[in-house]
Amino acid sequence: MGIERTFSIIKPDGVERNLVGKIIGRFEEEGLRPVAIRRQHLSQAEAEGFYAVHSERPFFGELVEFMTRSPVVLMALEGENAVARNREIMGATNPSEAADNTLRKLYAESIGENTVHGSDSAENAAIEIAYFFPASTVG
């Protein structure tokens, strides 16, 4: 597959519990390097726009409320097979179903507060990176 980029968010629960360094360190240990990174408190409009694909789902309002309650860390990550690798490192959305030693198994407290987001395809990674990082800001 080669070197590619993916997008990741350390969600409010991860930032609130001071897990940023551990999570970024894990990505780096696993061969994914941040090429763009910033801490930001998402506005309601930003969260609604980012998660627009879920706007008809019953959990949409709760998701937007969660993602705007406190700062997040936004990252473009680069590495070999970055999309698939990031998803392996994160683990299943439901932490009780996540494999041992994945970020969600280690740190997530629930399906709703599952600590990290990661792109599910190279196409979505490009869209998600562009949503938060203008092309000139990605190394």
mmCIF file of C-alpha atoms in Angstrom:
data_model
loop_
_atom_site.group_PDB
_atom_site.id
_atom_site.type_symbol
_atom_site.label_atom_id
_atom_site.label_comp_id
_atom_site.label_asym_id
_atom_site.label_seq_id
_atom_site.Cartn_x
_atom_site.Cartn_y
_atom_site.Cartn_z
ATOM 1 C CA MET A 1 0.000 0.000 0.000
ATOM 2 C CA GLY A 2 2.856 2.398 0.735
ATOM 3 C CA ILE A 3 3.130 5.654 2.625
ATOM 4 C CA GLU A 4 -0.182 7.409 3.088
ATOM 5 C CA ARG A 5 -1.861 9.891 5.373
ATOM 6 C CA THR A 6 -4.775 9.500 7.711
ATOM 7 C CA PHE A 7 -6.653 11.749 10.087
ATOM 8 C CA SER A 8 -7.080 11.260 13.815
ATOM 9 C CA ILE A 9 -8.737 13.110 16.661
ATOM 10 C CA ILE A 10 -8.003 12.699 20.332
ATOM 11 C CA LYS A 11 -11.515 13.341 21.579
ATOM 12 C CA PRO A 12 -12.515 15.441 24.602
ATOM 13 C CA ASP A 13 -12.426 12.505 27.010
ATOM 14 C CA GLY A 14 -8.817 11.735 26.038
ATOM 15 C CA VAL A 15 -7.736 15.364 26.373
ATOM 16 C CA GLU A 16 -9.592 15.804 29.684
ATOM 17 C CA ARG A 17 -7.864 12.744 31.142
ATOM 18 C CA ASN A 18 -4.386 13.913 30.018
ATOM 19 C CA LEU A 19 -3.870 11.032 27.568
ATOM 20 C CA VAL A 20 -2.560 13.163 24.682
ATOM 21 C CA GLY A 21 1.113 12.295 25.173
ATOM 22 C CA LYS A 22 0.424 8.586 25.625
ATOM 23 C CA ILE A 23 -1.746 8.439 22.489
ATOM 24 C CA ILE A 24 0.653 10.408 20.291
ATOM 25 C CA GLY A 25 3.545 8.355 21.659
ATOM 26 C CA ARG A 26 1.722 5.162 20.734
ATOM 27 C CA PHE A 27 1.137 6.366 17.174
ATOM 28 C CA GLU A 28 4.828 7.206 16.868
ATOM 29 C CA GLU A 29 5.907 3.855 18.335
ATOM 30 C CA GLU A 30 3.702 2.157 15.753
ATOM 31 C CA GLY A 31 5.275 4.060 12.846
ATOM 32 C CA LEU A 32 2.732 6.860 12.346
ATOM 33 C CA ARG A 33 4.209 10.327 12.576
ATOM 34 C CA PRO A 34 2.209 13.524 13.024
ATOM 35 C CA VAL A 35 2.706 15.820 10.028
ATOM 36 C CA ALA A 36 0.136 18.347 11.263
ATOM 37 C CA ILE A 37 -1.219 18.687 14.781
ATOM 38 C CA ARG A 38 -3.165 21.200 16.824
ATOM 39 C CA ARG A 39 -5.347 21.468 19.884
ATOM 40 C CA GLN A 40 -8.697 23.118 19.240
ATOM 41 C CA HIS A 41 -12.050 23.603 20.886
ATOM 42 C CA LEU A 42 -14.523 22.704 18.128
ATOM 43 C CA SER A 43 -17.473 24.993 17.541
ATOM 44 C CA GLN A 44 -20.902 23.476 17.116
ATOM 45 C CA ALA A 45 -20.793 24.316 13.403
ATOM 46 C CA GLU A 46 -17.397 22.603 12.984
ATOM 47 C CA ALA A 47 -18.543 19.455 14.793
ATOM 48 C CA GLU A 48 -21.835 19.343 12.877
ATOM 49 C CA GLY A 49 -20.005 19.795 9.584
ATOM 50 C CA PHE A 50 -17.400 17.168 10.346
ATOM 51 C CA TYR A 51 -19.978 14.591 11.443
ATOM 52 C CA ALA A 52 -22.600 15.573 8.828
ATOM 53 C CA VAL A 53 -22.582 12.006 7.496
ATOM 54 C CA HIS A 54 -24.261 11.006 10.791
ATOM 55 C CA SER A 55 -26.779 13.879 10.871
ATOM 56 C CA GLU A 56 -29.798 11.589 10.468
ATOM 57 C CA ARG A 57 -28.640 9.136 13.138
ATOM 58 C CA PRO A 58 -30.260 9.274 16.585
ATOM 59 C CA PHE A 59 -26.902 9.860 18.319
ATOM 60 C CA PHE A 60 -25.936 12.923 16.218
ATOM 61 C CA GLY A 61 -26.906 15.582 18.782
ATOM 62 C CA GLU A 62 -25.172 13.724 21.587
ATOM 63 C CA LEU A 63 -22.049 13.283 19.431
ATOM 64 C CA VAL A 64 -21.891 17.005 18.591
ATOM 65 C CA GLU A 65 -22.433 17.935 22.242
ATOM 66 C CA PHE A 66 -19.625 15.577 23.303
ATOM 67 C CA MET A 67 -17.181 16.795 20.642
ATOM 68 C CA THR A 68 -17.741 20.449 21.604
ATOM 69 C CA ARG A 69 -17.613 20.126 25.393
ATOM 70 C CA SER A 70 -13.839 20.673 25.641
ATOM 71 C CA PRO A 71 -10.747 20.799 23.393
ATOM 72 C CA VAL A 72 -9.669 18.004 21.062
ATOM 73 C CA VAL A 73 -6.340 17.284 19.373
ATOM 74 C CA LEU A 74 -6.506 17.123 15.577
ATOM 75 C CA MET A 75 -3.779 15.240 13.688
ATOM 76 C CA ALA A 76 -2.748 14.293 10.194
ATOM 77 C CA LEU A 77 -0.657 11.146 10.548
ATOM 78 C CA GLU A 78 1.684 9.693 7.927
ATOM 79 C CA GLY A 79 3.121 6.222 7.599
ATOM 80 C CA GLU A 80 3.027 2.871 5.868
ATOM 81 C CA ASN A 81 -0.624 1.870 5.353
ATOM 82 C CA ALA A 82 -1.584 4.695 7.715
ATOM 83 C CA VAL A 83 -5.376 4.317 7.467
ATOM 84 C CA ALA A 84 -5.432 0.599 8.251
ATOM 85 C CA ARG A 85 -2.640 0.880 10.793
ATOM 86 C CA ASN A 86 -4.394 3.681 12.691
ATOM 87 C CA ARG A 87 -7.618 1.665 12.802
ATOM 88 C CA GLU A 88 -5.723 -1.338 14.188
ATOM 89 C CA ILE A 89 -4.091 0.820 16.860
ATOM 90 C CA MET A 90 -7.442 2.394 17.831
ATOM 91 C CA GLY A 91 -9.422 -0.852 18.078
ATOM 92 C CA ALA A 92 -13.156 -1.422 17.757
ATOM 93 C CA THR A 93 -15.559 1.461 18.393
ATOM 94 C CA ASN A 94 -17.029 -0.416 21.350
ATOM 95 C CA PRO A 95 -14.188 -0.662 23.889
ATOM 96 C CA SER A 96 -15.602 -3.906 25.293
ATOM 97 C CA GLU A 97 -15.101 -5.461 21.831
ATOM 98 C CA ALA A 98 -11.698 -3.864 21.170
ATOM 99 C CA ALA A 99 -8.609 -6.052 21.027
ATOM 100 C CA ASP A 100 -6.229 -6.000 23.972
ATOM 101 C CA ASN A 101 -3.690 -3.158 24.026
ATOM 102 C CA THR A 102 -5.613 -1.013 21.509
ATOM 103 C CA LEU A 103 -6.214 2.618 22.426
ATOM 104 C CA ARG A 104 -9.930 2.111 22.931
ATOM 105 C CA LYS A 105 -9.445 -1.008 25.053
ATOM 106 C CA LEU A 106 -6.909 0.842 27.194
ATOM 107 C CA TYR A 107 -8.561 4.255 27.482
ATOM 108 C CA ALA A 108 -12.170 4.446 26.223
ATOM 109 C CA GLU A 109 -14.902 4.525 28.815
ATOM 110 C CA SER A 110 -17.870 3.809 26.527
ATOM 111 C CA ILE A 111 -18.972 3.566 22.898
ATOM 112 C CA GLY A 112 -19.844 7.266 23.001
ATOM 113 C CA GLU A 113 -16.673 8.390 24.748
ATOM 114 C CA ASN A 114 -14.181 6.217 22.906
ATOM 115 C CA THR A 115 -11.185 8.560 23.119
ATOM 116 C CA VAL A 116 -10.049 8.588 19.464
ATOM 117 C CA HIS A 117 -11.347 9.009 15.935
ATOM 118 C CA GLY A 118 -9.609 7.752 12.825
ATOM 119 C CA SER A 119 -10.432 7.903 9.135
ATOM 120 C CA ASP A 120 -12.022 4.782 7.693
ATOM 121 C CA SER A 121 -10.578 5.095 4.164
ATOM 122 C CA ALA A 122 -7.889 6.962 2.255
ATOM 123 C CA GLU A 123 -10.598 8.991 0.516
ATOM 124 C CA ASN A 124 -12.194 10.048 3.804
ATOM 125 C CA ALA A 125 -8.755 10.753 5.272
ATOM 126 C CA ALA A 126 -8.099 13.290 2.517
ATOM 127 C CA ILE A 127 -11.481 14.942 3.118
ATOM 128 C CA GLU A 128 -11.033 14.995 6.897
ATOM 129 C CA ILE A 129 -7.487 16.354 6.750
ATOM 130 C CA ALA A 130 -8.604 19.105 4.368
ATOM 131 C CA TYR A 131 -11.524 19.962 6.672
ATOM 132 C CA PHE A 132 -9.186 20.987 9.488
ATOM 133 C CA PHE A 133 -5.807 21.635 7.834
ATOM 134 C CA PRO A 134 -5.412 23.828 4.755
ATOM 135 C CA ALA A 135 -2.979 22.204 2.308
ATOM 136 C CA SER A 136 -0.219 24.687 3.158
ATOM 137 C CA THR A 137 -0.208 23.637 6.837
ATOM 138 C CA VAL A 138 0.374 19.900 6.307
ATOM 139 C CA GLY A 139 4.073 19.015 6.237
#
